Amino acid sequence: MQSTYQQPDAAGHFGIYGGSFASETLTHAIAELRDAYAKFKDDPAFLAEFHYELKHFVGRPSPVYHAARTSREMGGAQIYLKREDLNHTGAHKINNVIGQAMLARRMGKPRIIAETGAGQHGVATATICARYGLECVVYMGSADVKRQSPNVYRMNLLGAKVVPVESGSKTLKDALNEAMRDWVANVDDTFYIIGTVAGPHPYPMMVRDFQSVIGTECISQMPAMLAADGMTGVAEGQQPDVVMACVGGGSNAMGIFHPYIPFKNTRLIGVEAAGEGLDSGKHSASILRGSPGVLHGNRTYLLQNEDGQVTETHSISAGLDYPGVGPEHAHLSDIGRAEYVGVTDVEALEAFHYLCRTEGIIPALESAHAVAYAMKLAKTMRSDQSILVNLSGRGDKDIGTVADLSGVDFYDRPSMRGLQVKGGKA
Ligand SMILES: *Cc1c(COP(=O)(O)O)cnc(C)c1O
C-alpha cells in the first residue's frame, strides 16, 4: 500500500521531534553509524543475512494466535496475539539486536555495550555477542538488577559483564546515561546497541526498521487468519480494526505500528504504564502526562518537573519504567495517527493472571498492559471486529515479581521442603 508518511527527514526529525543532541565527542561516532546504516540498510547481502538469522536463530516468523476463549468471555471483538514471546530469548528485542550487531561487525567494532531495564535487551545483546564472539558490557540500574536477577545470571552465563548503576533512580534511564558515558570514552572500538526507538538519529529510525519485521509479518498473516476464523463480512485482504502494543521506549509498538500506518482503517493504540494511576505521580506515561523536552539525544515527550528535571517514574514492569518515549510516537500522537492510553499496575497484573489461566500463555508484565486494554476495548466492539495485540515477551522473568506481590515464596513449598529432608537423610 502506498503511503504519504515519510519519516524521519534526513536529519532524523519526526515532525518537531527526534534529531540528534549529543556531546561533541560523540558527533563522529554517530556520523559513522549513520553512514554505515545508510550503506547497508538496502544492501541485498545485509538483508539476506538479517532474514536468515531471524528465521534460523530467532525462529521467525512468529505466529499469530486467536485468543478465542478470551474473546468469547469478553463478548466483543476477536482478540489476536502476535507471539513475540516465542522468539529465542523471549521477547522482540532480539530482532533489533541482530541488526545492530551485524552493523558492528561490518564497522569493525569488537566491543559491544548496551543498557537494559527488564534485562531482556541485555540478554538479547549478550546472546548475539556470544554467537558472534564480541565482548559485551551491559549497564543496568541496581534496582533492576534486584528485581530481574534471573536475567542478570543469564547474561553472566552468556559471558557478558553486567555493571550495576547506582545513580539516580537506579533504573533504565540511569543505565542509559552510564552507557553513553562509556561510549564517549571508548568510541574507537565500541558499538553501542540501543534497545529501543530512542537515542540520537539514526537510532530511532534504525531500531524501528529492524523491528518492522513484526508488522510486516502481521500484514501477510492477518487476512488468512481472519478468513480462517470465518468472521462474517470479512473482505479479502482485510486487516484488523485495531493494532495495539505496550509502550516503554516504544520499539515493539513501532515495530508493529509502522507497516500499518498506511492502513487508514486500522486504529493504532499504544498502551503506557499508568502505574498507581495517571494522577498519582507514580507512573511512566510519558505521552499522556509528559511534555516536550530533550532526553538521551532526541527531542520527545518526557516526564519532567517545571525546571526540566527528569522525574522519577514507576511501573510494575521494569521494561516500561522509562521517563521518555521514542520521538516517532510523540509525532504519531501529535498528528493523531496513533492513540495512547494508560493501564495501571493492578489492571496489568489482573490481565497477566487472566491470560495464564484462560489461554495457557504467561505474558511479560509489559505485554500484559496491552492485553489488559485489549480486553477492555473488546467489550465495546462487535464480534466481527478484531484487535491484534503485540505480545512483546514471555513472563518467565516476571514470576518472582508476581509471586512476591501475591505473597508466595515459590522456593518454600512443602513438597520442596520434603525433598530436602529426604536428601538430608540419604
Ligand atoms: C523491553 C520490553 C518492552 C518495552 O520496550 P519497548 O521498546 O517499548 O518495546 C516491552 N515488552 C517487553 C517484553 C520488553 O522486554
Short mmCIF file of C-alpha atoms and ligand atoms in Angstrom, two decimals:
data_model
loop_
_atom_site.label_atom_id
_atom_site.label_comp_id
_atom_site.label_asym_id
_atom_site.label_seq_id
_atom_site.Cartn_x
_atom_site.Cartn_y
_atom_site.Cartn_z
CA MET A 1 0.00 0.00 0.00
CA GLN A 2 1.28 3.49 -0.90
CA SER A 3 1.96 5.84 1.95
CA THR A 4 2.39 9.58 2.13
CA TYR A 5 4.00 9.09 5.53
CA GLN A 6 7.77 9.52 5.12
CA GLN A 7 9.51 9.91 8.45
CA PRO A 8 12.07 10.89 9.61
CA ASP A 9 13.72 13.59 7.45
CA ALA A 10 17.42 13.39 6.58
CA ALA A 11 18.40 14.86 9.96
CA GLY A 12 16.25 12.38 11.87
CA HIS A 13 13.28 14.64 12.66
CA PHE A 14 9.83 13.12 13.10
CA GLY A 15 7.87 16.36 12.79
CA ILE A 16 9.29 18.52 15.58
CA TYR A 17 10.70 15.53 17.48
CA GLY A 18 13.83 13.39 17.20
CA GLY A 19 17.06 14.86 15.84
CA SER A 20 20.49 14.35 17.30
CA PHE A 21 21.52 16.04 20.53
CA ALA A 22 24.87 14.65 21.60
CA SER A 23 28.17 15.82 23.02
CA GLU A 24 30.88 16.80 20.55
CA THR A 25 32.90 13.71 21.45
CA LEU A 26 30.12 11.54 20.02
CA THR A 27 29.46 13.52 16.83
CA HIS A 28 31.98 11.48 14.85
CA ALA A 29 30.77 8.10 16.15
CA ILE A 30 27.14 8.98 15.39
CA ALA A 31 28.02 10.17 11.86
CA GLU A 32 29.99 6.96 11.30
CA LEU A 33 26.97 4.89 12.39
CA ARG A 34 24.59 6.96 10.23
CA ASP A 35 26.80 6.39 7.18
CA ALA A 36 27.17 2.66 7.87
CA TYR A 37 23.43 2.21 8.28
CA ALA A 38 22.72 4.23 5.11
CA LYS A 39 25.17 1.99 3.25
CA PHE A 40 23.78 -1.34 4.45
CA LYS A 41 20.06 -0.78 5.06
CA ASP A 42 19.07 -1.68 1.49
CA ASP A 43 22.07 -3.88 0.74
CA PRO A 44 20.77 -7.25 -0.52
CA ALA A 45 23.53 -9.26 1.20
CA PHE A 46 22.94 -7.48 4.52
CA LEU A 47 19.19 -8.02 4.33
CA ALA A 48 19.58 -11.66 3.29
CA GLU A 49 21.81 -12.33 6.31
CA PHE A 50 19.41 -10.45 8.61
CA HIS A 51 16.44 -12.53 7.46
CA TYR A 52 18.46 -15.75 7.62
CA GLU A 53 19.29 -15.01 11.27
CA LEU A 54 15.67 -14.10 12.07
CA LYS A 55 14.48 -17.37 10.58
CA HIS A 56 17.08 -19.82 11.84
CA PHE A 57 18.30 -18.28 15.11
CA VAL A 58 15.21 -16.41 16.33
CA GLY A 59 12.55 -18.75 14.91
CA ARG A 60 10.63 -16.27 12.78
CA PRO A 61 8.02 -15.74 11.57
CA SER A 62 6.35 -15.72 14.98
CA PRO A 63 2.75 -16.99 14.82
CA VAL A 64 -0.44 -15.00 15.23
CA TYR A 65 -2.77 -16.71 17.69
CA HIS A 66 -6.54 -16.25 18.01
CA ALA A 67 -7.30 -15.93 21.73
CA ALA A 68 -10.74 -17.47 21.18
CA ARG A 69 -11.66 -18.20 24.82
CA THR A 70 -10.71 -14.70 25.94
CA SER A 71 -12.62 -13.17 23.02
CA ARG A 72 -15.71 -15.24 23.84
CA GLU A 73 -15.59 -14.30 27.53
CA MET A 74 -15.21 -10.59 26.71
CA GLY A 75 -18.23 -10.92 24.39
CA GLY A 76 -16.98 -8.43 21.80
CA ALA A 77 -14.15 -8.11 19.29
CA GLN A 78 -11.90 -11.05 18.41
CA ILE A 79 -8.50 -10.74 20.11
CA TYR A 80 -5.38 -11.93 18.27
CA LEU A 81 -1.89 -12.16 19.76
CA LYS A 82 1.32 -11.68 17.79
CA ARG A 83 3.57 -14.15 19.57
CA GLU A 84 6.88 -12.27 20.02
CA ASP A 85 7.11 -14.16 23.32
CA LEU A 86 8.06 -17.26 21.30
CA ASN A 87 11.24 -15.68 19.89
CA HIS A 88 14.59 -17.02 21.05
CA THR A 89 15.44 -15.13 24.30
CA GLY A 90 11.76 -14.49 24.95
CA ALA A 91 10.91 -11.08 23.51
CA HIS A 92 11.00 -8.82 20.45
CA LYS A 93 14.34 -7.26 21.48
CA ILE A 94 16.43 -9.85 19.63
CA ASN A 95 15.18 -8.62 16.20
CA ASN A 96 16.85 -5.25 16.65
CA VAL A 97 19.95 -6.59 18.39
CA ILE A 98 20.80 -8.87 15.48
CA GLY A 99 20.58 -5.95 13.03
CA GLN A 100 22.83 -3.72 15.13
CA ALA A 101 25.36 -6.48 15.89
CA MET A 102 25.62 -7.18 12.14
CA LEU A 103 26.42 -3.49 11.61
CA ALA A 104 29.01 -3.56 14.41
CA ARG A 105 30.81 -6.45 12.71
CA ARG A 106 30.83 -4.64 9.38
CA MET A 107 32.16 -1.49 11.08
CA GLY A 108 34.97 -3.49 12.72
CA LYS A 109 33.90 -2.79 16.33
CA PRO A 110 34.79 -5.77 18.57
CA ARG A 111 33.31 -4.35 21.81
CA ILE A 112 29.56 -4.01 22.41
CA ILE A 113 27.87 -2.01 25.16
CA ALA A 114 24.17 -1.91 25.99
CA GLU A 115 21.75 -0.64 28.63
CA THR A 116 18.92 -2.73 29.99
CA GLY A 117 15.84 -2.32 32.17
CA ALA A 118 13.94 -5.59 32.41
CA GLY A 119 17.10 -7.36 31.32
CA GLN A 120 15.56 -8.57 28.06
CA HIS A 121 17.67 -6.26 25.90
CA GLY A 122 20.76 -7.20 27.90
CA VAL A 123 20.04 -10.90 27.46
CA ALA A 124 19.42 -10.47 23.73
CA THR A 125 22.65 -8.49 23.37
CA ALA A 126 24.69 -10.98 25.42
CA THR A 127 23.23 -13.77 23.28
CA ILE A 128 24.31 -12.25 19.97
CA CYS A 129 27.72 -11.29 21.36
CA ALA A 130 28.25 -14.93 22.36
CA ARG A 131 27.19 -16.06 18.91
CA TYR A 132 29.46 -13.56 17.10
CA GLY A 133 32.38 -13.65 19.57
CA LEU A 134 32.10 -9.99 20.59
CA GLU A 135 32.97 -8.53 24.00
CA CYS A 136 29.81 -7.46 25.84
CA VAL A 137 29.27 -4.99 28.70
CA VAL A 138 25.70 -4.35 29.92
CA TYR A 139 24.72 -1.40 32.13
CA MET A 140 21.74 -1.99 34.40
CA GLY A 141 20.21 0.10 37.21
CA SER A 142 20.88 -1.59 40.56
CA ALA A 143 17.12 -1.56 41.38
CA ASP A 144 16.51 -3.53 38.18
CA VAL A 145 19.42 -5.88 38.97
CA LYS A 146 17.49 -6.83 42.10
CA ARG A 147 14.05 -7.31 40.55
CA GLN A 148 15.36 -9.13 37.48
CA SER A 149 18.04 -11.36 39.00
CA PRO A 150 17.37 -14.40 36.73
CA ASN A 151 18.17 -12.25 33.69
CA VAL A 152 21.37 -10.98 35.33
CA TYR A 153 22.53 -14.55 35.82
CA ARG A 154 21.51 -15.40 32.24
CA MET A 155 23.76 -12.60 30.94
CA ASN A 156 26.61 -13.92 33.08
CA LEU A 157 26.13 -17.42 31.69
CA LEU A 158 26.32 -15.96 28.18
CA GLY A 159 29.68 -14.37 29.00
CA ALA A 160 28.62 -10.74 29.39
CA LYS A 161 29.74 -8.38 32.11
CA VAL A 162 26.82 -6.71 33.93
CA VAL A 163 27.60 -3.35 35.55
CA PRO A 164 25.06 -2.23 38.21
CA VAL A 165 24.37 1.53 38.07
CA GLU A 166 23.85 3.20 41.45
CA SER A 167 22.99 6.75 40.33
CA GLY A 168 19.55 8.43 40.20
CA SER A 169 16.57 6.12 40.46
CA LYS A 170 18.86 3.14 39.69
CA THR A 171 16.71 2.16 36.71
CA LEU A 172 16.76 2.26 32.91
CA LYS A 173 17.40 5.98 32.37
CA ASP A 174 20.45 5.86 34.65
CA ALA A 175 21.75 2.78 32.83
CA LEU A 176 21.35 4.69 29.53
CA ASN A 177 23.35 7.65 30.90
CA GLU A 178 26.14 5.32 32.02
CA ALA A 179 26.26 3.53 28.66
CA MET A 180 26.51 6.93 26.89
CA ARG A 181 29.47 7.81 29.16
CA ASP A 182 31.19 4.53 28.28
CA TRP A 183 30.62 5.19 24.58
CA VAL A 184 32.21 8.65 24.81
CA ALA A 185 35.28 7.12 26.46
CA ASN A 186 35.62 4.18 24.07
CA VAL A 187 34.25 5.31 20.69
CA ASP A 188 37.07 3.79 18.63
CA ASP A 189 36.43 0.12 19.33
CA THR A 190 32.90 0.21 20.81
CA PHE A 191 29.45 -0.09 19.27
CA TYR A 192 26.51 0.99 21.44
CA ILE A 193 23.45 -1.22 20.83
CA ILE A 194 20.42 0.80 21.99
CA GLY A 195 17.43 -1.36 22.90
CA THR A 196 14.54 0.86 21.90
CA VAL A 197 13.49 3.57 19.43
CA ALA A 198 15.29 6.29 21.43
CA GLY A 199 18.72 7.94 21.32
CA PRO A 200 20.14 10.30 18.68
CA HIS A 201 19.43 9.83 14.96
CA PRO A 202 19.76 7.26 13.35
CA TYR A 203 18.81 5.01 16.31
CA PRO A 204 15.02 5.66 16.42
CA MET A 205 14.73 5.05 12.66
CA MET A 206 17.15 2.11 12.59
CA VAL A 207 15.57 0.28 15.53
CA ARG A 208 12.12 0.84 14.02
CA ASP A 209 13.28 -0.56 10.69
CA PHE A 210 14.72 -3.71 12.31
CA GLN A 211 11.58 -4.21 14.43
CA SER A 212 9.21 -3.61 11.49
CA VAL A 213 9.55 -7.28 10.63
CA ILE A 214 6.80 -7.73 13.28
CA GLY A 215 4.17 -5.65 11.49
CA THR A 216 5.24 -6.78 8.04
CA GLU A 217 4.63 -10.39 9.04
CA CYS A 218 1.22 -9.47 10.52
CA ILE A 219 0.11 -7.81 7.29
CA SER A 220 0.62 -11.08 5.44
CA GLN A 221 -0.67 -13.28 8.30
CA MET A 222 -3.85 -11.45 9.33
CA PRO A 223 -6.09 -11.70 6.24
CA ALA A 224 -5.76 -15.51 6.23
CA MET A 225 -6.32 -15.68 10.00
CA LEU A 226 -9.47 -13.56 9.83
CA ALA A 227 -10.79 -15.58 6.89
CA ALA A 228 -9.96 -18.94 8.53
CA ASP A 229 -11.85 -17.94 11.65
CA GLY A 230 -14.91 -17.44 9.45
CA MET A 231 -15.55 -13.90 10.54
CA THR A 232 -18.64 -12.78 8.71
CA GLY A 233 -18.29 -9.93 6.31
CA VAL A 234 -14.51 -10.20 6.17
CA ALA A 235 -13.34 -8.73 2.90
CA GLU A 236 -10.39 -10.24 1.09
CA GLY A 237 -7.11 -8.82 2.34
CA GLN A 238 -8.76 -7.42 5.43
CA GLN A 239 -6.59 -6.20 8.27
CA PRO A 240 -7.51 -5.90 11.97
CA ASP A 241 -9.63 -2.96 13.15
CA VAL A 242 -7.15 -2.22 15.92
CA VAL A 243 -3.43 -2.88 16.37
CA MET A 244 -2.24 -2.48 19.93
CA ALA A 245 1.08 -2.65 21.82
CA CYS A 246 2.59 -1.58 25.13
CA VAL A 247 4.92 1.43 25.03
CA GLY A 248 8.04 1.75 27.15
CA GLY A 249 10.60 3.31 24.83
CA GLY A 250 8.26 2.18 22.10
CA SER A 251 10.18 -0.33 19.94
CA ASN A 252 7.74 -3.25 19.94
CA ALA A 253 4.93 -0.76 19.28
CA MET A 254 6.78 0.96 16.40
CA GLY A 255 7.66 -2.47 15.01
CA ILE A 256 4.03 -3.48 14.71
CA PHE A 257 2.63 0.04 14.00
CA HIS A 258 4.96 1.23 11.27
CA PRO A 259 3.89 -1.14 8.45
CA TYR A 260 0.25 -0.43 9.40
CA ILE A 261 0.49 3.37 9.14
CA PRO A 262 -0.86 3.43 5.53
CA PHE A 263 -3.86 1.23 6.53
CA LYS A 264 -6.17 4.07 7.49
CA ASN A 265 -8.99 1.77 8.67
CA THR A 266 -6.72 0.24 11.30
CA ARG A 267 -6.56 2.16 14.58
CA LEU A 268 -3.15 2.13 16.28
CA ILE A 269 -3.21 2.20 20.09
CA GLY A 270 -0.15 2.47 22.33
CA VAL A 271 -0.55 1.46 25.97
CA GLU A 272 1.56 3.33 28.52
CA ALA A 273 2.20 2.26 32.11
CA ALA A 274 -0.19 4.20 34.38
CA GLY A 275 1.47 2.63 37.45
CA GLU A 276 -0.54 3.54 40.56
CA GLY A 277 -2.75 5.87 38.48
CA LEU A 278 -2.17 8.67 35.96
CA ASP A 279 -2.74 11.29 38.65
CA SER A 280 -0.74 9.53 41.38
CA GLY A 281 2.62 10.88 40.21
CA LYS A 282 3.77 7.24 40.20
CA HIS A 283 3.63 6.11 36.57
CA SER A 284 5.67 6.05 33.36
CA ALA A 285 3.12 7.62 31.00
CA SER A 286 5.41 9.96 29.05
CA ILE A 287 2.94 10.83 26.28
CA LEU A 288 -0.18 11.08 28.46
CA ARG A 289 1.43 13.08 31.26
CA GLY A 290 4.73 14.36 29.84
CA SER A 291 5.79 17.43 27.89
CA PRO A 292 8.34 18.00 25.11
CA GLY A 293 11.99 18.18 26.07
CA VAL A 294 15.36 16.61 25.25
CA LEU A 295 16.41 13.27 26.70
CA HIS A 296 19.08 10.78 25.62
CA GLY A 297 19.92 12.55 22.38
CA ASN A 298 16.47 13.34 20.97
CA ARG A 299 13.52 15.68 21.42
CA THR A 300 10.42 13.90 22.62
CA TYR A 301 7.75 13.75 25.31
CA LEU A 302 9.21 13.13 28.73
CA LEU A 303 8.28 13.22 32.38
CA GLN A 304 9.90 16.31 33.86
CA ASN A 305 9.23 18.91 36.53
CA GLU A 306 8.89 22.68 35.94
CA ASP A 307 12.68 23.10 35.95
CA GLY A 308 13.09 20.49 33.24
CA GLN A 309 14.46 17.88 35.66
CA VAL A 310 13.53 14.35 34.65
CA THR A 311 11.20 12.96 37.32
CA GLU A 312 11.12 9.54 38.95
CA THR A 313 8.96 7.00 37.17
CA HIS A 314 7.18 3.91 38.34
CA SER A 315 5.77 0.76 36.77
CA ILE A 316 5.30 -2.79 37.96
CA SER A 317 7.21 -3.78 34.82
CA ALA A 318 10.86 -2.80 34.55
CA GLY A 319 10.65 -2.64 30.74
CA LEU A 320 8.08 0.19 30.79
CA ASP A 321 9.81 2.13 33.57
CA TYR A 322 11.35 4.87 31.38
CA PRO A 323 10.64 8.65 31.56
CA GLY A 324 10.85 9.22 27.80
CA VAL A 325 9.38 7.67 24.67
CA GLY A 326 10.60 7.25 21.11
CA PRO A 327 10.25 10.51 19.11
CA GLU A 328 8.17 8.85 16.39
CA HIS A 329 5.46 8.06 18.96
CA ALA A 330 5.47 11.72 20.02
CA HIS A 331 4.89 12.61 16.37
CA LEU A 332 2.23 9.94 15.75
CA SER A 333 0.40 11.18 18.84
CA ASP A 334 0.53 14.82 17.73
CA ILE A 335 -0.74 14.09 14.22
CA GLY A 336 -3.43 11.77 15.60
CA ARG A 337 -2.38 8.67 13.65
CA ALA A 338 -1.87 6.71 16.88
CA GLU A 339 -3.78 6.97 20.16
CA TYR A 340 -2.21 6.48 23.57
CA VAL A 341 -3.89 5.17 26.71
CA GLY A 342 -2.82 4.13 30.21
CA VAL A 343 -3.14 0.84 32.11
CA THR A 344 -2.36 0.59 35.83
CA ASP A 345 -0.19 -1.95 37.68
CA VAL A 346 -3.30 -3.61 39.10
CA GLU A 347 -5.03 -3.90 35.71
CA ALA A 348 -1.86 -5.33 34.13
CA LEU A 349 -1.50 -7.87 36.93
CA GLU A 350 -5.12 -8.96 36.51
CA ALA A 351 -4.61 -9.42 32.76
CA PHE A 352 -1.39 -11.35 33.47
CA HIS A 353 -3.27 -13.89 35.64
CA TYR A 354 -6.22 -13.99 33.25
CA LEU A 355 -4.07 -14.84 30.22
CA CYS A 356 -2.20 -17.54 32.18
CA ARG A 357 -5.41 -19.33 33.11
CA THR A 358 -7.52 -18.71 30.02
CA GLU A 359 -5.04 -19.17 27.18
CA GLY A 360 -2.12 -21.06 28.73
CA ILE A 361 0.27 -18.19 27.99
CA ILE A 362 2.37 -16.47 30.67
CA PRO A 363 2.91 -12.96 29.27
CA ALA A 364 5.60 -10.45 30.22
CA LEU A 365 4.20 -7.85 32.62
CA GLU A 366 4.93 -5.25 29.93
CA SER A 367 2.82 -7.12 27.37
CA ALA A 368 0.09 -7.66 30.00
CA HIS A 369 -0.56 -3.89 29.84
CA ALA A 370 -1.57 -4.21 26.18
CA VAL A 371 -3.62 -7.34 26.88
CA ALA A 372 -5.48 -5.52 29.67
CA TYR A 373 -6.51 -2.67 27.38
CA ALA A 374 -7.45 -5.06 24.57
CA MET A 375 -9.79 -6.92 26.95
CA LYS A 376 -11.38 -3.64 28.00
CA LEU A 377 -11.77 -2.31 24.45
CA ALA A 378 -13.03 -5.63 23.02
CA LYS A 379 -16.16 -5.36 25.18
CA THR A 380 -17.11 -2.13 23.38
CA MET A 381 -16.72 -3.65 19.90
CA ARG A 382 -18.71 -6.09 17.73
CA SER A 383 -17.81 -9.78 17.48
CA ASP A 384 -16.99 -9.42 13.77
CA GLN A 385 -14.32 -6.85 14.58
CA SER A 386 -10.75 -7.64 15.58
CA ILE A 387 -7.91 -6.44 17.77
CA LEU A 388 -4.32 -7.52 17.14
CA VAL A 389 -2.13 -7.27 20.26
CA ASN A 390 1.64 -7.43 20.12
CA LEU A 391 2.54 -9.91 22.85
CA SER A 392 6.05 -8.46 23.16
CA GLY A 393 7.51 -11.06 25.52
CA ARG A 394 7.05 -14.01 27.82
CA GLY A 395 6.65 -13.71 31.56
CA ASP A 396 9.21 -16.20 32.89
CA LYS A 397 11.40 -13.28 34.03
CA ASP A 398 8.45 -11.84 35.99
CA ILE A 399 7.25 -14.80 38.02
CA GLY A 400 9.37 -13.73 41.02
CA THR A 401 7.77 -10.26 40.99
CA VAL A 402 4.28 -11.72 40.66
CA ALA A 403 4.92 -14.28 43.42
CA ASP A 404 6.18 -11.52 45.75
CA LEU A 405 3.07 -9.41 45.06
CA SER A 406 0.88 -12.44 45.76
CA GLY A 407 2.75 -13.20 49.00
CA VAL A 408 4.04 -16.51 47.64
CA ASP A 409 7.57 -17.78 48.20
CA PHE A 410 7.96 -20.36 45.46
CA TYR A 411 11.19 -21.78 46.88
CA ASP A 412 9.44 -22.61 50.14
CA ARG A 413 6.72 -25.05 49.15
CA PRO A 414 6.08 -28.02 51.47
CA SER A 415 6.92 -30.51 48.70
CA MET A 416 10.34 -28.88 48.22
CA ARG A 417 11.00 -28.99 51.97
CA GLY A 418 10.06 -32.68 51.90
CA LEU A 419 12.63 -33.30 49.19
CA GLN A 420 15.31 -31.57 51.23
CA VAL A 421 14.62 -33.71 54.30
CA LYS A 422 14.82 -36.92 52.28
CA GLY A 423 18.02 -35.80 50.63
CA GLY A 424 19.47 -34.97 54.06
CA LYS A 425 18.83 -38.46 55.40
CA ALA A 426 20.29 -40.31 52.44
C1 LIG B 1 11.75 -4.07 26.80
C2 LIG B 1 10.40 -4.59 26.70
C3 LIG B 1 9.30 -3.75 26.44
C4 LIG B 1 9.40 -2.27 26.35
O1 LIG B 1 10.23 -1.79 25.35
P1 LIG B 1 9.66 -1.14 24.03
O2 LIG B 1 10.85 -0.52 23.41
O3 LIG B 1 8.61 -0.16 24.41
O4 LIG B 1 9.10 -2.24 23.21
C5 LIG B 1 8.06 -4.33 26.28
N1 LIG B 1 7.87 -5.67 26.41
C6 LIG B 1 8.91 -6.49 26.68
C7 LIG B 1 8.64 -7.95 26.81
C8 LIG B 1 10.19 -5.99 26.83
O5 LIG B 1 11.20 -6.83 27.10
#
